[in-house]
Coordinates of C-alpha atoms and ligand atoms in Angstrom, one line a residue:
M145 CA 107.5 76.0 129.6
A146 CA 109.0 74.9 126.3
L147 CA 106.9 76.9 123.7
I148 CA 108.5 75.1 120.8
S149 CA 107.8 71.3 121.0
L150 CA 110.3 68.8 119.9
P151 CA 108.5 67.7 116.8
I152 CA 108.5 71.3 115.7
V153 CA 112.2 71.7 116.2
W154 CA 112.7 68.5 114.3
A155 CA 110.4 69.7 111.5
L156 CA 112.4 73.0 111.4
S157 CA 115.7 71.3 110.9
V158 CA 114.1 69.1 108.1
L159 CA 112.7 72.2 106.7
A160 CA 116.2 73.9 106.8
L161 CA 117.7 70.9 105.0
Q162 CA 114.9 70.9 102.3
Y163 CA 115.5 74.5 101.7
A164 CA 119.2 74.1 101.5
G165 CA 118.6 71.3 98.9
A166 CA 116.1 73.4 96.9
A167 CA 118.3 76.4 96.9
R168 CA 120.9 74.7 94.9
S169 CA 119.0 74.7 91.7
P170 CA 118.0 78.3 91.1
P171 CA 121.0 80.7 91.0
M172 CA 121.3 82.6 94.2
T173 CA 121.7 86.4 94.3
T174 CA 124.4 87.8 96.4
L175 CA 122.9 90.8 98.1
P176 CA 125.0 93.9 97.8
S177 CA 124.6 95.0 101.5
G178 CA 123.6 91.8 103.2
V179 CA 123.8 88.1 102.7
C180 CA 120.9 85.8 103.6
T181 CA 122.7 83.6 106.1
A182 CA 122.2 83.2 109.8
S183 CA 125.5 84.9 110.6
T184 CA 124.4 88.1 108.9
F185 CA 121.6 88.5 111.6
T186 CA 123.5 86.8 114.5
A187 CA 126.0 89.7 114.4
A188 CA 123.1 92.2 115.0
L189 CA 121.1 90.3 117.7
P190 CA 120.9 91.3 121.3
K191 CA 121.4 88.7 124.1
G192 CA 118.6 86.2 124.5
A193 CA 117.8 86.3 120.8
S194 CA 118.9 83.8 118.1
V195 CA 118.5 83.0 114.5
E196 CA 116.5 79.9 113.8
L197 CA 116.7 80.1 110.0
A198 CA 117.8 82.4 107.3
Y199 CA 116.8 81.1 103.9
P200 CA 117.0 82.7 100.5
V201 CA 113.8 82.1 98.6
P202 CA 114.0 82.4 94.8
G203 CA 111.6 84.5 92.7
G204 CA 108.4 82.6 92.3
G205 CA 109.2 80.4 95.4
S206 CA 107.2 79.6 98.5
F207 CA 107.9 79.6 102.1
G208 CA 106.3 78.5 105.4
E209 CA 106.7 76.0 108.1
G210 CA 103.9 73.7 107.0
P211 CA 101.5 71.8 109.2
S212 CA 103.8 72.0 112.3
N213 CA 103.0 75.8 112.4
L214 CA 99.6 75.0 114.0
G215 CA 98.0 78.4 113.8
Y216 CA 99.1 79.1 110.2
P217 CA 99.8 75.7 108.5
L218 CA 99.7 77.1 105.0
N219 CA 102.8 78.4 103.2
A220 CA 103.2 81.6 101.3
T221 CA 103.5 81.0 97.6
N222 CA 104.6 82.9 94.5
L223 CA 106.9 85.2 96.4
P224 CA 109.4 87.6 94.9
E225 CA 113.1 86.8 95.6
L226 CA 113.7 87.4 99.3
C227 CA 115.4 86.4 102.3
A228 CA 113.1 84.6 104.9
V229 CA 114.3 84.8 108.5
I230 CA 113.1 83.3 111.7
I231 CA 114.3 84.8 115.0
R232 CA 113.6 83.5 118.4
V233 CA 113.5 85.8 121.5
A234 CA 113.6 84.9 125.1
S235 CA 110.9 87.0 127.0
G236 CA 110.5 87.0 130.7
G237 CA 110.7 83.3 131.2
S238 CA 108.7 82.6 128.0
A239 CA 109.7 83.1 124.4
Y240 CA 108.4 84.3 121.1
R241 CA 109.4 84.0 117.5
F242 CA 109.0 86.3 114.5
G243 CA 109.5 85.9 110.8
L244 CA 110.9 88.5 108.3
F245 CA 110.6 88.5 104.5
L246 CA 113.3 90.8 103.3
P247 CA 113.1 91.6 99.6
T248 CA 116.5 92.0 97.7
S249 CA 118.2 95.2 98.2
N250 CA 117.3 96.5 94.7
S251 CA 113.6 95.8 95.3
W252 CA 113.3 97.0 98.9
N253 CA 111.2 100.2 99.0
S254 CA 113.0 101.4 102.2
R255 CA 109.9 100.7 104.2
F256 CA 109.0 98.2 107.0
L257 CA 105.6 96.6 107.4
A258 CA 104.5 94.6 110.5
T259 CA 101.4 92.4 110.0
G260 CA 98.9 91.2 112.6
N261 CA 97.5 87.9 113.7
G262 CA 94.1 86.3 114.0
G263 CA 92.1 85.2 117.0
F264 CA 94.2 83.4 119.6
L265 CA 96.2 81.6 116.8
G266 CA 99.9 81.1 117.6
G267 CA 102.4 81.1 114.9
I268 CA 104.1 83.2 112.2
D269 CA 101.5 84.1 109.6
W270 CA 103.5 83.6 106.5
V271 CA 100.6 83.7 104.1
D272 CA 99.5 87.2 105.2
M273 CA 103.0 88.4 105.1
A274 CA 103.2 87.4 101.4
P275 CA 101.7 90.6 99.9
G276 CA 104.2 92.9 101.7
P277 CA 107.4 92.0 99.8
H278 CA 105.5 92.4 96.5
Y279 CA 105.2 96.1 97.3
G280 CA 108.8 96.1 98.4
F281 CA 108.3 96.1 102.2
A282 CA 110.5 94.3 104.6
T283 CA 107.6 92.5 106.2
L284 CA 107.2 90.9 109.7
S285 CA 104.9 88.6 111.5
T286 CA 105.2 87.5 115.1
D287 CA 104.0 84.1 116.5
T288 CA 102.7 86.0 119.6
G289 CA 104.6 83.7 121.8
H290 CA 103.0 80.3 121.3
N291 CA 102.3 77.6 118.7
S292 CA 98.7 76.6 118.6
A293 CA 95.5 76.5 116.4
S294 CA 92.2 77.1 118.4
D295 CA 93.4 75.5 121.6
Q296 CA 94.2 78.2 124.3
S297 CA 95.4 75.8 127.1
W298 CA 98.9 77.4 126.5
A299 CA 97.6 80.4 128.5
Y300 CA 96.6 78.3 131.6
K301 CA 98.4 79.8 134.6
N302 CA 101.0 81.3 132.3
A303 CA 101.1 85.0 132.8
E304 CA 104.2 85.4 130.7
A305 CA 102.7 83.7 127.7
Q306 CA 99.5 85.8 128.2
K307 CA 101.6 89.0 128.1
D308 CA 103.4 87.8 125.0
W309 CA 100.0 87.4 123.2
G310 CA 98.6 90.6 124.8
Y311 CA 101.3 93.0 123.5
R312 CA 104.9 91.9 124.3
A313 CA 105.6 89.7 121.3
M314 CA 104.4 92.3 118.9
H315 CA 106.3 95.1 120.5
G316 CA 109.5 93.2 120.8
S317 CA 109.3 91.7 117.3
V318 CA 108.7 95.1 115.8
D319 CA 111.5 96.6 117.7
L320 CA 114.1 94.0 116.8
G321 CA 112.7 93.4 113.3
K322 CA 113.2 97.1 112.4
R323 CA 116.8 96.9 113.8
L324 CA 117.6 93.7 111.8
T325 CA 116.0 95.2 108.7
A326 CA 118.2 98.3 108.9
A327 CA 121.3 96.2 109.6
Y328 CA 120.6 93.8 106.6
Y329 CA 120.3 96.6 104.0
G330 CA 122.9 98.8 105.6
R331 CA 120.7 101.8 105.7
D332 CA 117.8 103.2 107.7
I333 CA 114.2 102.4 107.2
A334 CA 112.4 105.5 105.8
Y335 CA 108.9 104.6 107.0
S336 CA 107.3 101.9 109.2
Y337 CA 103.7 100.6 108.7
Y338 CA 101.4 98.2 110.3
S339 CA 98.4 96.3 108.8
G340 CA 96.2 93.9 110.7
C341 CA 92.5 93.0 111.2
S342 CA 90.6 91.4 114.2
T343 CA 93.1 90.4 116.7
G344 CA 95.5 92.1 114.3
G345 CA 93.5 95.2 114.7
R346 CA 93.8 95.1 118.4
Q347 CA 97.5 94.4 118.2
G348 CA 98.0 97.6 116.0
L349 CA 96.0 99.8 118.3
K350 CA 97.8 98.3 121.3
E351 CA 101.2 98.9 119.8
I352 CA 100.6 102.7 119.2
Q353 CA 99.1 103.0 122.7
I354 CA 102.3 101.6 124.3
S355 CA 104.8 102.9 121.9
P356 CA 103.9 106.0 119.8
N357 CA 107.0 105.8 117.7
S358 CA 106.8 102.2 116.4
F359 CA 104.9 103.1 113.2
N360 CA 104.4 106.1 110.9
G361 CA 101.2 104.7 109.5
V362 CA 98.7 102.1 110.8
L363 CA 96.0 100.3 109.0
V364 CA 93.6 98.6 111.4
G365 CA 90.4 96.7 110.6
A366 CA 87.6 95.3 112.8
P367 CA 89.7 95.4 116.0
A368 CA 89.0 93.1 118.8
W369 CA 90.2 96.0 121.1
P370 CA 88.1 95.4 124.3
T371 CA 89.3 91.9 125.0
T372 CA 87.8 91.6 128.4
G373 CA 84.3 92.8 127.3
L374 CA 84.4 91.0 124.0
M375 CA 85.2 87.6 125.6
S376 CA 82.6 88.1 128.4
W377 CA 80.0 89.0 125.8
L378 CA 80.9 86.0 123.7
T379 CA 80.1 83.7 126.6
A380 CA 76.9 85.5 127.5
L381 CA 75.8 84.9 123.9
G382 CA 76.3 81.2 124.4
T383 CA 73.9 81.3 127.4
W384 CA 71.3 83.3 125.4
N385 CA 71.5 80.8 122.5
L386 CA 71.5 77.8 124.7
P387 CA 69.2 78.8 127.6
A388 CA 69.3 76.3 130.5
S389 CA 65.5 76.3 130.3
D390 CA 65.5 74.9 126.8
P391 CA 68.9 73.7 125.5
K392 CA 67.3 72.8 122.2
A393 CA 66.4 76.4 121.4
F394 CA 69.7 77.2 119.7
T395 CA 69.4 78.8 116.3
T396 CA 70.6 76.7 113.3
T397 CA 72.6 77.9 110.2
S398 CA 69.5 77.7 108.0
Q399 CA 67.6 79.9 110.6
Y400 CA 70.5 82.4 110.5
S401 CA 70.2 82.5 106.7
L402 CA 66.4 83.2 107.0
L403 CA 67.1 86.0 109.5
A404 CA 69.8 87.5 107.2
S405 CA 67.5 87.4 104.1
T406 CA 64.6 88.9 106.1
V407 CA 66.8 91.7 107.3
L408 CA 68.2 92.3 103.9
S409 CA 64.7 92.4 102.3
Q410 CA 63.5 94.9 104.9
C411 CA 66.6 97.1 105.4
D412 CA 68.1 97.4 102.0
K413 CA 65.8 100.2 100.8
V414 CA 66.1 102.2 104.1
D415 CA 69.3 103.9 102.7
G416 CA 67.3 105.0 99.6
L417 CA 68.7 102.6 97.0
V418 CA 67.8 99.0 96.4
D419 CA 71.0 97.4 95.7
N420 CA 71.2 94.4 98.1
I421 CA 73.5 96.5 100.4
I422 CA 72.4 97.7 103.8
S423 CA 74.2 100.9 104.0
T424 CA 72.4 102.4 107.1
P425 CA 71.8 99.4 109.4
E426 CA 71.5 101.8 112.3
A427 CA 68.3 103.3 110.7
C428 CA 66.4 100.0 110.2
K429 CA 64.0 98.5 112.5
P430 CA 63.1 95.1 111.0
D431 CA 59.8 93.4 111.7
L432 CA 60.5 89.8 112.6
G433 CA 56.9 88.9 113.0
V434 CA 57.0 87.8 109.3
I435 CA 59.3 84.8 110.2
Q436 CA 58.0 84.1 113.8
C437 CA 56.8 80.5 114.0
G438 CA 53.1 80.2 114.8
K439 CA 52.2 83.6 113.3
R440 CA 49.6 83.5 110.5
G441 CA 51.1 82.8 107.1
V442 CA 54.6 81.9 108.4
D443 CA 56.1 78.6 107.1
A444 CA 56.2 76.4 110.2
K445 CA 59.3 74.6 108.8
N446 CA 61.3 77.8 108.2
C447 CA 60.8 80.1 111.0
L448 CA 62.3 81.4 114.4
T449 CA 60.7 80.7 117.8
P450 CA 59.8 83.8 119.8
Q451 CA 62.7 82.9 122.1
Q452 CA 65.1 82.8 119.1
I453 CA 63.9 86.2 117.9
Q454 CA 64.5 87.6 121.5
T455 CA 68.1 86.1 121.3
A456 CA 68.6 87.9 118.0
K457 CA 67.5 91.2 119.4
K458 CA 70.0 90.7 122.3
V459 CA 72.7 90.1 119.9
W460 CA 71.9 93.3 118.0
N461 CA 71.6 95.4 121.1
D462 CA 74.5 96.7 123.2
Y463 CA 75.0 94.4 126.2
Y464 CA 75.0 96.2 129.6
T465 CA 75.4 94.7 133.0
S466 CA 72.6 95.2 135.5
K467 CA 74.7 98.0 137.0
G468 CA 74.7 99.7 133.6
D469 CA 78.3 99.0 132.6
L470 CA 78.8 98.3 128.9
V471 CA 80.2 94.9 128.3
Y472 CA 80.2 95.0 124.5
N473 CA 78.4 96.7 121.6
G474 CA 75.8 94.7 119.7
L475 CA 76.4 93.4 116.2
E476 CA 75.0 95.6 113.5
L477 CA 72.1 94.5 111.4
S478 CA 73.3 92.6 108.3
G479 CA 75.9 90.4 109.8
E480 CA 73.6 87.5 110.6
N481 CA 75.1 85.2 108.0
Q482 CA 78.2 85.0 110.2
W483 CA 76.6 84.5 113.5
D484 CA 76.9 80.7 113.5
V485 CA 80.7 81.0 113.7
Y486 CA 80.2 81.7 117.4
T487 CA 76.9 80.1 118.2
L488 CA 76.7 76.8 116.2
Y489 CA 77.1 74.5 119.1
G490 CA 74.2 72.5 120.2
N491 CA 75.6 71.8 123.6
T492 CA 77.4 73.7 126.4
E493 CA 80.4 71.4 126.3
N494 CA 81.5 72.5 122.9
F495 CA 80.8 76.2 123.4
D496 CA 84.1 78.1 123.6
T497 CA 84.6 78.9 127.3
Q498 CA 88.4 79.0 127.0
W499 CA 88.6 82.5 128.1
E500 CA 87.2 81.6 131.5
K501 CA 89.0 78.3 131.8
Y502 CA 92.5 79.4 131.0
W503 CA 92.6 83.2 131.3
V504 CA 90.4 84.4 133.9
Y505 CA 89.7 81.7 136.5
S506 CA 92.4 79.1 135.8
D507 CA 89.7 76.5 136.2
K508 CA 89.7 73.8 133.6
S509 CA 86.3 72.6 134.7
W510 CA 84.6 75.9 134.2
N511 CA 81.2 75.4 132.4
L512 CA 79.0 77.7 130.4
R513 CA 76.3 77.3 133.0
Q514 CA 78.5 79.1 135.5
Y515 CA 78.2 82.3 133.5
T516 CA 77.0 85.4 135.3
E517 CA 77.8 89.1 134.6
N518 CA 80.6 88.7 137.2
V519 CA 82.6 87.1 134.4
F520 CA 82.9 90.6 132.9
Y521 CA 83.9 92.3 136.2
D522 CA 86.4 89.6 137.0
S523 CA 87.9 89.8 133.4
V524 CA 88.2 93.6 133.7
R525 CA 90.0 93.2 137.0
A526 CA 92.3 90.5 135.8
N527 CA 92.8 92.0 132.3
P528 CA 94.9 89.0 131.4
G529 CA 98.1 89.9 129.5
N530 CA 97.0 93.5 129.5
A531 CA 95.6 92.7 126.0
T532 CA 92.6 95.2 126.2
A533 CA 93.6 98.2 124.0
D534 CA 91.6 100.9 125.6
A535 CA 94.2 103.5 126.3
F536 CA 92.3 105.9 123.9
D537 CA 94.5 109.0 124.3
I538 CA 96.9 108.4 121.4
S539 CA 98.0 112.0 121.1
G540 CA 101.7 110.7 121.4
F541 CA 101.2 108.9 118.2
R542 CA 99.6 112.0 116.7
R543 CA 102.5 114.2 117.8
T544 CA 105.0 111.9 115.9
G545 CA 103.0 112.7 112.7
G546 CA 101.5 109.2 112.7
K547 CA 98.4 108.4 110.6
L548 CA 95.8 105.8 111.5
I549 CA 93.1 104.4 109.2
L550 CA 90.5 102.2 111.0
Y551 CA 88.1 100.3 108.7
Q552 CA 85.1 98.1 109.6
G553 CA 82.7 95.9 107.7
L554 CA 79.1 96.8 108.6
A555 CA 78.0 93.1 108.0
D556 CA 80.7 91.8 110.4
G557 CA 79.1 88.9 112.3
L558 CA 82.1 88.4 114.7
I559 CA 83.3 91.9 115.8
S560 CA 80.8 94.5 116.4
A561 CA 80.8 97.3 113.9
R562 CA 79.5 99.6 116.6
S563 CA 82.4 98.7 118.8
S564 CA 84.8 100.2 116.2
L565 CA 82.6 103.3 116.2
H566 CA 82.9 103.3 120.0
Y567 CA 86.6 103.2 119.7
Y568 CA 86.6 106.1 117.4
N569 CA 84.3 108.1 119.5
E570 CA 86.3 107.5 122.6
T571 CA 89.5 108.6 120.8
V572 CA 87.9 111.8 119.6
K573 CA 87.1 112.5 123.3
A574 CA 90.4 111.4 124.7
V575 CA 92.7 113.2 122.3
G576 CA 90.9 116.5 122.9
G577 CA 90.0 119.2 120.5
G578 CA 87.0 117.1 119.2
N579 CA 88.6 116.7 115.8
V580 CA 91.0 114.0 114.8
D581 CA 90.7 114.2 111.0
D582 CA 94.4 115.3 110.7
F583 CA 95.6 111.9 111.8
F584 CA 92.7 109.4 112.4
R585 CA 90.0 108.4 110.0
F586 CA 87.3 105.7 110.3
F587 CA 85.9 103.9 107.3
Q588 CA 82.7 101.9 107.5
I589 CA 82.3 99.3 104.6
P590 CA 78.6 98.5 104.1
G591 CA 78.1 94.8 103.3
M592 CA 81.5 93.7 104.3
Q593 CA 81.8 90.7 106.7
H594 CA 84.6 90.1 109.2
C595 CA 87.8 91.7 107.7
L596 CA 86.9 90.6 104.1
G597 CA 84.3 89.3 101.8
S598 CA 80.6 89.9 101.3
P599 CA 77.7 87.4 101.2
A600 CA 76.7 86.1 97.8
A601 CA 73.3 87.7 98.0
V602 CA 74.9 91.1 98.7
K603 CA 78.1 91.4 96.7
A604 CA 79.0 94.8 98.2
P605 CA 82.2 96.4 97.2
W606 CA 84.6 95.3 100.0
Y607 CA 88.1 94.8 98.6
I608 CA 90.6 97.5 99.5
A609 CA 93.8 95.3 99.7
S610 CA 93.9 95.5 103.5
W611 CA 95.2 92.7 105.8
G612 CA 94.1 89.2 104.7
Q613 CA 92.3 90.4 101.6
A614 CA 95.0 90.0 98.9
A615 CA 96.5 87.0 100.6
K616 CA 93.1 85.3 100.8
L617 CA 91.6 86.2 97.5
P618 CA 91.1 83.0 95.6
G619 CA 92.8 82.9 92.2
T620 CA 95.5 85.4 93.1
A621 CA 97.8 83.2 95.1
G622 CA 100.7 85.4 96.0
G623 CA 99.0 88.4 94.7
Y624 CA 98.9 91.9 96.2
S625 CA 97.3 95.2 96.0
V626 CA 94.0 95.6 94.0
P627 CA 94.3 93.5 90.7
G628 CA 94.0 96.1 88.0
F629 CA 93.9 99.1 90.3
Q630 CA 97.2 99.3 91.9
D631 CA 96.9 102.9 93.1
P632 CA 96.1 104.9 96.3
E633 CA 92.6 105.5 95.2
H634 CA 91.7 101.7 95.5
D635 CA 94.5 100.3 97.8
A636 CA 94.1 101.3 101.4
L637 CA 97.8 100.7 102.2
L638 CA 98.9 102.8 99.3
A639 CA 96.4 105.5 100.5
L640 CA 97.8 105.3 103.9
M641 CA 101.4 105.8 102.6
R642 CA 100.5 108.7 100.4
W643 CA 98.8 110.4 103.5
T644 CA 101.7 109.5 105.8
E645 CA 104.5 110.5 103.4
N646 CA 103.0 113.2 101.2
G647 CA 100.3 114.6 103.3
T648 CA 97.5 113.7 101.0
A649 CA 94.6 112.9 103.4
V650 CA 92.5 110.0 102.6
D651 CA 89.1 111.4 101.7
S652 CA 87.8 108.2 100.2
I653 CA 88.9 104.7 99.1
I654 CA 87.2 103.0 96.3
A655 CA 86.1 99.4 97.4
T656 CA 85.8 96.7 94.8
A657 CA 83.5 93.7 94.4
W658 CA 84.6 91.0 92.0
N659 CA 82.4 89.0 89.7
D660 CA 83.5 85.8 91.4
D661 CA 85.7 86.1 94.4
S662 CA 84.6 82.8 96.0
S663 CA 86.3 80.6 93.5
G664 CA 88.5 83.4 92.1
Q665 CA 87.5 82.3 88.5
D666 CA 86.5 85.8 87.5
L667 CA 88.3 88.7 89.1
S668 CA 86.7 91.2 86.8
V669 CA 84.9 94.1 88.5
Y670 CA 81.4 93.5 89.6
R671 CA 80.9 96.9 91.0
Q672 CA 83.0 99.7 92.8
R673 CA 81.9 102.3 95.3
P674 CA 83.7 104.7 97.6
I675 CA 84.0 104.1 101.3
C676 CA 84.1 107.3 103.3
P677 CA 85.6 108.7 106.5
Y678 CA 83.0 108.7 109.3
P679 CA 80.6 110.5 109.6
K680 CA 80.4 110.9 105.9
K681 CA 78.7 108.2 103.8
A682 CA 78.9 107.3 100.1
T683 CA 76.0 109.2 98.5
Y684 CA 74.5 108.3 95.1
D685 CA 74.1 111.1 92.5
Q686 CA 70.6 109.6 91.6
K687 CA 71.6 109.5 87.8
G688 CA 74.7 107.5 87.1
D689 CA 75.3 103.8 87.0
P690 CA 75.2 102.8 90.8
D691 CA 77.8 100.1 90.0
L692 CA 80.4 102.8 89.1
A693 CA 82.4 104.6 91.7
S694 CA 82.0 107.9 89.7
S695 CA 78.3 107.9 90.5
W696 CA 79.0 108.4 94.2
A697 CA 80.5 111.0 96.5
C698 CA 81.4 111.1 100.2
A699 CA 79.0 113.5 101.9
Ligands
NAG120 C1 105.1 74.0 103.3 O1 106.4 74.0 103.4 C2 106.9 72.9 104.2 C3 108.3 73.1 104.4 O2 109.0 73.1 103.2 C4 106.5 71.6 103.5 O3 106.9 70.5 104.4 C5 105.0 71.5 103.3 O4 104.7 70.4 102.5 C6 104.6 72.7 102.5 N1 103.1 72.7 102.5 C7 102.5 72.9 101.3 C8 101.0 72.9 101.4 O5 103.1 73.3 100.3
NAG121 C1 98.5 98.1 129.7 O1 98.4 98.7 128.4 C2 98.1 100.1 128.3 C3 98.0 100.5 126.9 O2 96.9 99.9 126.2 C4 99.2 100.9 129.0 O3 98.8 102.2 129.0 C5 99.3 100.4 130.5 O4 100.4 101.1 131.1 C6 99.5 98.9 130.6 N1 99.4 98.5 131.9 C7 100.4 97.8 132.5 C8 100.0 97.4 133.9 O5 101.3 97.3 131.9
NAG122 C1 79.4 107.7 118.4 O1 79.2 109.2 118.4 C2 78.1 109.5 117.5 C3 78.1 111.0 117.4 O2 78.4 111.7 118.6 C4 76.8 109.0 118.1 O3 75.7 109.3 117.3 C5 76.9 107.5 118.2 O4 75.8 106.9 118.8 C6 78.2 107.1 119.0 N1 78.3 105.6 118.8 C7 78.9 104.8 119.7 C8 78.8 103.3 119.4 O5 79.6 105.3 120.6
NAG123 C1 104.6 111.3 96.9 O1 104.5 112.1 95.8 C2 105.5 111.9 94.8 C3 105.3 113.0 93.8 O2 104.1 113.1 93.3 C4 105.2 110.5 94.2 O3 106.2 110.2 93.2 C5 105.2 109.5 95.3 O4 104.9 108.2 94.8 C6 104.2 109.8 96.4 N1 104.4 108.9 97.5 C7 103.5 108.0 98.0 C8 103.9 107.2 99.1 O5 102.4 108.1 97.6

C-alpha cells in the first residue's frame, strides 16, 4: 500500500522548491562538519532508506509540511538555525518516515532527543520537535508509518502498518536517526533522550522495553501503555454513556462542568488546604445527591439523572470483566472537565469504534451495540501491532544506567492517572528488589489535565516543560524550557539530564501555573509548587504563602 499519496509527493516537491527559493535570501552557513544537502545523508543511509528532503532553515525560520501532513498540519516556527531532514525507510512491505532538526555544529549540545506522537495521528510532529533544537538537541520525530488525522482506516487488514505504529517506526527511526546525527556532525552522540506524552508515553516505554540501549534518559507522561485494555474500555464507556435502553441519556458538556465543579467543591478541602486543587483525589468520596435530578432542592434544569450518576461512578471505578480481569483503571476524581472528549457523541454511529473496525475485527460495519467484554479478550489475544507496552521488567534499561521519569496529571480526563500508578507498581514488582528509586521516579501533578494545562477554575501548577507544553504554550511560539526558569529545578528535561549525566537524583520538580496561559497574554507566574516522586506528596508548611514553592516540601 502506498503510504504517501500523490498529492503529498506533489506538495513535498513544491515545498522543496519554496524552501530552495526562500533559502537564497538569508546567508547560508556552511557547517564545519556537515552540509545540509541530501547527498550528505545519502552517503550514510542503509539500503531501503532515502532522503526526501534536506533543507537549511535560517535562524528565526519555520519548517513543516503544511496541511498535507494530516496528523500535524502546523509548522514549527521561530526555529534556531538548523538543517531539517526528512528520511523515508522501507519497512517490511510498508514504509515510515522521520524528520530531524539538526542545529548548527556550534550550537549542537552533543545530545539526541526523540519525541513522541499523539493518539493514532500519522505524520512527523514538527511543532513538538521545535523546543529540542533550542536546547541544542539533534531532535527527531517519526510519522509512525502513516499519514492521517483521526481516521484509522489505514490500519485495516494492514499488519505491517499496525506494527509500524506499534513500535517499529519509532525503533527504526531512533536507530537510524542517531546514526545520521553522528555522521552529520562527525562525532559521537554523548547522550540520547526521549520525551513524549500519551501515545508518546507509550512509545517511550515500549522502546525501552524492546531496546534497553536506545536512550540514556526517558521522560514519559500519561502513557497510553495498555493499548488493548484502554481501547476496549473506551468502547465500554460509549455503551455506558449511550445505553441501548435510553440512547438520550448521554451526558452533555454542561453536565460534565456541573460534575467537575461539584467534585471540586467537595474534594478540594480533603487534602487539608482549600486552593482549588484536588491533591488527594483517592481520599475523596463525593456526594452526588446534591446534583441528582429530582432530589429536594436540586435545580431541575442543571442536574444529572440517577443513570448519569451511575455512569460517572463507572468511569471513576476500575473496570473489570465478569471474570475479574482488569480492563482499565478508572479515571481519577478531578478530570471530569475533559470527559466529553471521549463521550460527547449523541449517537452510536459517531462514537469512535475504529479500534474494533480496523484493528481487532477487520469489520467495517462493527457497531457500538456489538460491544461485549469479549472485545477486551479478543484485543488482548490479537494485540494488534504489539503496541501494548506491558513488558514491565525494564532491568535491562536499568543496567545501562538509564533513568526514567514518569509524570501524570491527576486531573487527566483521557488517560487514567491510576493506570500510570499501576504501571509504576508493576515495574516495582517486575524489576525486583522492591525499590526503583535509583532509576525510575513517578511524579503525579495534581490539577493537571491530559499532558498539559489545568482548568480555569483550578489553575494548578502544571508546567514542567515536558512534551507538548513549551510547544503549545500560547504566546511563546517557538519557545522552550520554562520561561524565566530555565533550570533543572523547574524544567523536567533539564532535571532528567542532570540525573542521567551527573547523578543528581530528581527529588522534586517545581511546576508553574501562569497568570494567563490560555491566551498567552500574561506569562508571569500565578503560582508554583513542587511535584514529588511517588509516594511522596507536596506538603504545605502551614505558614508561608501557599503560592510559593518555598512553602512546600516533598514528604
Ligand atoms: C507551512 O509550510 C508549508 C510549506 O512551506 C506552507 O505551504 C504552509 O503554508 C505553511 N503553513 C503555515 C500555517 O505557515
Ligand atoms: C512485543 O513487545 C514486547 C515489549 O513490549 C516484547 O517483549 C515482545 O517480545 C514483543 N512480542 C512480539 C511477538 O514481537
Ligand atoms: C499501587 O501500590 C500502592 C502501594 O502498594 C497501592 O496502595 C495502590 O493501590 C496501587 N495502585 C495501583 C493502581 O496499582
Ligand atoms: C553537570 O555538572 C556540571 C558541573 O556542575 C555542570 O556544569 C553541568 O551543567 C551538569 N550537567 C547537567 C546535564 O546538568
